[in-house]
Each structure stands twice: as structure tokens, then as C-alpha cells.
Short mmCIF file of C-alpha atoms in Angstrom, two decimals:
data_model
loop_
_atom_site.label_atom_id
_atom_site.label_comp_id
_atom_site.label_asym_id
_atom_site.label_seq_id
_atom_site.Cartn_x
_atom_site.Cartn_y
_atom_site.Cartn_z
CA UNK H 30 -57.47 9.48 50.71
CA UNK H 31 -54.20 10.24 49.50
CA UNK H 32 -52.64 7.60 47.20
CA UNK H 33 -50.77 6.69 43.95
CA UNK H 34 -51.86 3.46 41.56
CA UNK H 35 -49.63 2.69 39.15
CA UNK H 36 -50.49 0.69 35.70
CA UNK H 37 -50.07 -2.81 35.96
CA UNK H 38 -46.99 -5.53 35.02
CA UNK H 39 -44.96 -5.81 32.00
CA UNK H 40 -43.30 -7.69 29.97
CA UNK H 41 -40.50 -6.19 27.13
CA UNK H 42 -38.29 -7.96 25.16
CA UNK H 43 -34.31 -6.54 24.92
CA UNK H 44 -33.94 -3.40 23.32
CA UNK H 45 -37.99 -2.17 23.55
CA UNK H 46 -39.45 0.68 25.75
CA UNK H 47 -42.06 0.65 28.92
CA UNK H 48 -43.76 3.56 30.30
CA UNK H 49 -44.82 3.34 33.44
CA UNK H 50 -47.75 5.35 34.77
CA UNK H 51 -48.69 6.80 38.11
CA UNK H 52 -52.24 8.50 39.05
CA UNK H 53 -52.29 10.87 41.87
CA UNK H 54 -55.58 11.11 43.99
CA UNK H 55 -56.71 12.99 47.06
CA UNK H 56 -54.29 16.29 46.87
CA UNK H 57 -52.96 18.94 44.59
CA UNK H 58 -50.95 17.06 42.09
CA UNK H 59 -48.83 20.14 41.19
CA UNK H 60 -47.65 20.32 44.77
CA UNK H 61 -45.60 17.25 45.12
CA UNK H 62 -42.46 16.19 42.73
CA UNK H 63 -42.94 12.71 41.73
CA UNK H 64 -39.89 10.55 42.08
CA UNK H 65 -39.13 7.09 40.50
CA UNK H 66 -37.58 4.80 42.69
CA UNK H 67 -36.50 1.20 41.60
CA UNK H 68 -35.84 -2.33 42.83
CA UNK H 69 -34.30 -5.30 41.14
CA UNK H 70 -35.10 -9.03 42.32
CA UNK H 71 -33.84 -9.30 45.82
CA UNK H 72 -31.63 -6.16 45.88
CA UNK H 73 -32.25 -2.51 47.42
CA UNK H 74 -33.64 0.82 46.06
CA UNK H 75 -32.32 2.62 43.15
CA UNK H 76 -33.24 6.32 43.14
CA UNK H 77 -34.23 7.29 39.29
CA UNK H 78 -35.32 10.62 38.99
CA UNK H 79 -37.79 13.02 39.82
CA UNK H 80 -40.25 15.38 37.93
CA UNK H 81 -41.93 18.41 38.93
CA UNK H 82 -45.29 18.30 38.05
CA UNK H 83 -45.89 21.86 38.06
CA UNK H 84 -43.32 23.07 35.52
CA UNK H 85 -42.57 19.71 33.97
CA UNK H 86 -38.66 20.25 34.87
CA UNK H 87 -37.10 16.77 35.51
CA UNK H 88 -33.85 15.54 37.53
CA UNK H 89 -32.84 12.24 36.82
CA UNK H 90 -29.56 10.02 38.37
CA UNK H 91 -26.92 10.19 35.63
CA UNK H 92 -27.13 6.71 35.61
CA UNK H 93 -30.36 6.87 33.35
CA UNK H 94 -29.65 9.70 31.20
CA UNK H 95 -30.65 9.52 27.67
CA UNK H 96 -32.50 6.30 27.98
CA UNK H 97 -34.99 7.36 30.91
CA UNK H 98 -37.99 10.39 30.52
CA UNK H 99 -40.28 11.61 33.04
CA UNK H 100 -43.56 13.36 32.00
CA UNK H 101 -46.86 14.29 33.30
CA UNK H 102 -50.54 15.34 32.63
CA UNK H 103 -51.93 17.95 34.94
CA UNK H 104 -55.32 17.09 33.35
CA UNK H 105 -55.40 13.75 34.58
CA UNK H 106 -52.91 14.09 37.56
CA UNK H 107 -50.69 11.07 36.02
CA UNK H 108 -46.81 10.96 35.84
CA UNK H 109 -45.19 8.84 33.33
CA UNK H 110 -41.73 7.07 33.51
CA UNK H 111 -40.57 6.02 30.08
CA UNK H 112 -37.47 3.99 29.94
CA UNK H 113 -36.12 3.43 26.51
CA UNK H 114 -32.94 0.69 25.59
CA UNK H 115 -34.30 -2.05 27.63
CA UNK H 116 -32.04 -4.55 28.72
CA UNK H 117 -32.45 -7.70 31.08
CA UNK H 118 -30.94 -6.08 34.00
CA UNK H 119 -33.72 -3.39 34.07
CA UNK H 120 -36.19 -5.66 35.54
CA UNK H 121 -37.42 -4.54 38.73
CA UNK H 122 -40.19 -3.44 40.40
CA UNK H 123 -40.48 0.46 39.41
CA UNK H 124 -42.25 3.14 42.17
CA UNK H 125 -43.03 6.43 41.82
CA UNK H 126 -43.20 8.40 45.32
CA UNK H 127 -43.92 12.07 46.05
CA UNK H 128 -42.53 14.39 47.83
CA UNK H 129 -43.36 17.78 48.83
CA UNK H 130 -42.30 21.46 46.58
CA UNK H 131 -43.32 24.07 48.90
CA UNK H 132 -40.49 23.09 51.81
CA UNK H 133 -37.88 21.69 49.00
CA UNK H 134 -38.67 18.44 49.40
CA UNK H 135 -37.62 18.24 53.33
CA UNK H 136 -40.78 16.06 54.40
CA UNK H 137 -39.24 13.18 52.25
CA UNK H 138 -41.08 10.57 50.09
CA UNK H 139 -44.16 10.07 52.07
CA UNK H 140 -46.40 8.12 49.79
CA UNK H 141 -45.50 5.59 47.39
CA UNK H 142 -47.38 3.86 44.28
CA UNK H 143 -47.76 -0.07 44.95
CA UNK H 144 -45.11 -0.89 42.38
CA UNK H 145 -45.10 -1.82 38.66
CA UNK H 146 -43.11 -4.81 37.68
CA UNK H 147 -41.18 -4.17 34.45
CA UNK H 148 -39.55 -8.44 33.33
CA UNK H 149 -37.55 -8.16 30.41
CA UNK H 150 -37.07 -11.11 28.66
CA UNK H 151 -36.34 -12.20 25.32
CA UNK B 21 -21.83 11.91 44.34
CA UNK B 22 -22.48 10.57 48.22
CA UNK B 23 -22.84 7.45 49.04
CA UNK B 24 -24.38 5.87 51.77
CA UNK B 25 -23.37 2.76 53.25
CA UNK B 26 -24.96 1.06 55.85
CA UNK B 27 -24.06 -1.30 58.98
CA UNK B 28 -24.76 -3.91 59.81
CA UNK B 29 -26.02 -5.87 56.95
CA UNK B 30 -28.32 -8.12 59.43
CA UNK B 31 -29.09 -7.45 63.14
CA UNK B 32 -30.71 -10.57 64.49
CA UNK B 33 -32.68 -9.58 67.58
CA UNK B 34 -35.42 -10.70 69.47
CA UNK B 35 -38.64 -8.71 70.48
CA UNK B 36 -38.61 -6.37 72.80
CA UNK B 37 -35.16 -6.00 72.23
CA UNK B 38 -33.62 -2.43 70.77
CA UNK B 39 -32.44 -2.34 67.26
CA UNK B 40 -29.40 0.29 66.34
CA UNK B 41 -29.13 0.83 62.98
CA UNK B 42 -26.29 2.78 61.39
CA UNK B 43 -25.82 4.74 58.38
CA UNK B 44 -22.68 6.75 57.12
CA UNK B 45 -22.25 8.95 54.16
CA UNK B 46 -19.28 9.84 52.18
CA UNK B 47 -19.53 13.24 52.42
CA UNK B 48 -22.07 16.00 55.12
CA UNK B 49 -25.41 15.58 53.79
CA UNK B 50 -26.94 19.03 53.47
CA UNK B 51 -29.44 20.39 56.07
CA UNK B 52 -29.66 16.57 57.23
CA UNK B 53 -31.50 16.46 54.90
CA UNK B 54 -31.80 12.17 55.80
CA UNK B 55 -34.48 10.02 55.62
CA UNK B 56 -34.89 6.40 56.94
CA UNK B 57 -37.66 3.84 55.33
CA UNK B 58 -38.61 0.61 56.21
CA UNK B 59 -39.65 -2.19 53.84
CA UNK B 60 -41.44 -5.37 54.32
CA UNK B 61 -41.69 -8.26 51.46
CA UNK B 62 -43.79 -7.68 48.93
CA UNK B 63 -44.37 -4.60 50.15
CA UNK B 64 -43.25 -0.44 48.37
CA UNK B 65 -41.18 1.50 51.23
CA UNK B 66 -42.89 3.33 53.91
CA UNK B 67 -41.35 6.88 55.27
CA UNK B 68 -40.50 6.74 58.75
CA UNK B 69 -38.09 9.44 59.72
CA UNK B 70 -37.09 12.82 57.77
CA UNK B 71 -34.85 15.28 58.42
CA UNK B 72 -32.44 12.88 59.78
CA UNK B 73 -35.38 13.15 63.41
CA UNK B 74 -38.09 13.78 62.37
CA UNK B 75 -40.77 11.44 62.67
CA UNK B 76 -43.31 11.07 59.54
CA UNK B 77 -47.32 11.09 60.62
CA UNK B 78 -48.42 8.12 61.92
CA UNK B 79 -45.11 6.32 63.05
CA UNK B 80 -44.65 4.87 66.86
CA UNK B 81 -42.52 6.97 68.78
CA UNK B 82 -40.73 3.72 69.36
CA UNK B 83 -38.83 5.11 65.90
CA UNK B 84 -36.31 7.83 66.45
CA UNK B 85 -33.54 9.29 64.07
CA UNK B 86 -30.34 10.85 65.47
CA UNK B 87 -27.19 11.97 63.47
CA UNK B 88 -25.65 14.67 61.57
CA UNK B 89 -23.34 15.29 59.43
CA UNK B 90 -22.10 12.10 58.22
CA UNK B 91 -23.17 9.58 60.50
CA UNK B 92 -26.97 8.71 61.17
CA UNK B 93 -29.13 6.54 63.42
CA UNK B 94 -31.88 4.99 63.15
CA UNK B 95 -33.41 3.62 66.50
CA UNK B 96 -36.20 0.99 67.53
CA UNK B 97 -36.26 1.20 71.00
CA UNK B 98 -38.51 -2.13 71.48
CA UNK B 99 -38.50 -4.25 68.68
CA UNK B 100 -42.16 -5.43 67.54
CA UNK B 101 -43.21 -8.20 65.84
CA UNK B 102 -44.35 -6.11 62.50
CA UNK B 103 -41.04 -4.26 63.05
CA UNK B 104 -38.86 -6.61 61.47
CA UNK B 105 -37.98 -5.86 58.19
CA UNK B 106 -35.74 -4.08 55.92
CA UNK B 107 -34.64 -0.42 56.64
CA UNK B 108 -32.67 2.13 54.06
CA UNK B 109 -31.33 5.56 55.03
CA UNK B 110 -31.75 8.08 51.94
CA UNK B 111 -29.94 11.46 51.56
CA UNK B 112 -32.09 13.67 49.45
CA UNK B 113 -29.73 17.09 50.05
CA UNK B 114 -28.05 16.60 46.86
CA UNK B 115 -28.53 14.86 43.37
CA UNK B 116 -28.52 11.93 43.02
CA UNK B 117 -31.00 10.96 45.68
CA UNK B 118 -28.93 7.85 47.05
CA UNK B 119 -30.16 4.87 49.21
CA UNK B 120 -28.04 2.90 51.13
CA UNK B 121 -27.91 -0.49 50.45
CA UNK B 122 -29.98 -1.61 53.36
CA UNK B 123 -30.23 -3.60 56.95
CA UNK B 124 -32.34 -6.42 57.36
CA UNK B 125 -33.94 -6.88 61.10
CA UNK B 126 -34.18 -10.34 61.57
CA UNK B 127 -35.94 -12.41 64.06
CA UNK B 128 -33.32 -14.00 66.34
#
């Protein structure tokens, strides 16, 4: 069946890194972008970015620039999210989602990784 | 840069009942190109509508997406028990991919 699993919980202190993996199974990784969606303790969802697995070309919300970066192995069907500069409002729970190429993304984000949670703490 | 802001915050409602959910953007989104998602605790978002009508595979027709434009609607015509939960509209015609900021369904 189709799904995403994402790599498990972490903890950072102020000022590290955490990337963030997501493993595609069940359809044609290169068909879907792979968006990263996040959600801070009791708030709503942040739209990150998105990275097309196919070409590697990457999108993300100006927000993030320069401290996020999306990548991906074809081999292994895995997107990485790699956010650099961590600081203690950047703990959330961190999705990836994908969402169709071949109609420009119209079907939306139909399936969704079961979250990673990303505490930063010093 | 739109932005999405949705109304109201809370809708208490009993089931049975039918939930109206609104959500309005700052500017036309393109191609309503609109989605709506529902959350539940613990839980990572699940699609329900696309194209501002379209319903994704597998949701109850009970689930139906109006709007254009500017202003959206999401619609639960009877309210079930697993239906209450937390709903965001997303506009995904332009970058950045906003969310609104959410309406809880609440058990009244």
C-alpha cells in the first residue's frame, strides 16, 4: 500500500541541525513532489517547502530560506528535510506529504508521513 | 503572499447536525486550486476535498467543497461522531502553500 514512514523523534539543542527523513513505498517515487508541512505544540500547519523528486528542484516558504534544505535519493525513494539554526521555537511535529507532478499538483496532498517530532531544548 | 483566514474559530454542534465551515483568502486563488483537510489529535492531516469540490478517494459524500474565488466552503451535511475535529483550508495555486489557521468542530 501506499505510505510514507518517517525517522523517528528528536531531540537538538539551540543552534544544531535535524534532518528529517521520509521513505516512500507502494508507487513511483519520482511522480509525486514531497512537501514538508509543520506543526508546533497546539497550533496549526505551517507549509515548508516542497521538492521534486524527479529533478531535485526545491520550493521552499521564504520563511525558511537559508536555514531549511530538501533532498532526496531516488535509490532508496527517501526525501530528506534538513533544517539548520535550530532554535526553541522550531519544535514541532514535522510531515512530509506528497502530491502529484503529472496534473501540477491539483489532486492536493493526499498522503502524509505519521510525523517526526523535532524538541529543541537546551 | 495570500492568506487564508478562517471562520469560525469553534462551531459547537451536535450530531447529526450540519457543520458550515468558512474560509476566505486575501487574494483569487488560482484555478481553485483549494484544498480542505481534517485533523484529529494525535493524528497527521487527512485530504478531504481538492480543487476547492472535489472530493479525495475514500471520503463520505457527507463532505462537500463549494467556493471560488476568494471565498470557500467546506460542508458536513450530518455531523458524525468521528467527524469532529479540526479542519484547515489550503491554497496550493501559488507559493507559499498557505494553511489557514484552522476550525475546531466541537461536540456541543
Amino acid at each position: 500500500q501506499v505510505q510514507l514512514v518517517q525517522s523517528g523523534a528528536e531531540v537538538k539543542k539551540p543552534g544544531a541541525s535535524v534532518k528529517v527523513s521520509c521513505k516512500a513505498s507502494g508507487y513511483t517515487f519520482t511522480g509525486y513532489y514531497m512537501h514538508w508541512v509543520r506543526q508546533a505544540p497546539g497550533q496549526g500547519l505551517e507549509w515548508m517547502g516542497w521538492i521534486n523528486p524527479n529533478s531535485g528542484g526545491t520550493n521552499y516558504a521564504q520563511k525558511f530560506q537559508g536555514r531549511v534544505t530538501m533532498t532526496r535519493d531516488t535509490s532508496i525513494s527517501t526525501a530528506y528535510m534538513e533544517l539548520s539554526r535550530l532554535r526553541s521555537d522550531d519544535t514541532a511535529v514535522y510531515y512530509c506529504a506528497r502530491n502529484d507532478i503529472t496534473a501540477l499538483g491539483y489532486y492536493g496532498m493526499d498522503v502524509w508521513g505519521q510525523g517526526t517530532t523535532v524538541t529543541v531544548s537546551s | 503572499e495570500i492568506v487564508l483566514t478562517q471562520s469560525p474559530g469553534t462551531l459547537s454542534l451536535s450530531p447529526g447536525e450540519r457543520a458550515t465551515l468558512s474560509c476566505r483568502a486575501s487574494q483569487s486563488v488560482s484555478s481553485s486550486y483549494l484544498a480542505w483537510y481534517q485533523q484529529k489529535p494525535g493524528q497527521a492531516p487527512r485530504l478531504l476535498i481538492y480543487g476547492a469540490s472535489s472530493r479525495a478517494t475514500g471520503i463520505p459524500d457527507r463532505f462537500s467543497g463549494s467556493g471560488s474565488g476568494t471565498d470557500f466552503t467546506l460542508t458536513i451535511s450530518r455531523l458524525e461522531p468521528e467527524d469532529f475535529a479540526v479542519y484547515y483550508c489550503q491554497q496550493y495555486g501559488s507559493s507559499p502553500r498557505a494553511f489557514g489557521q484552522g476550525t475546531k468542530v466541537e461536540i456541543k
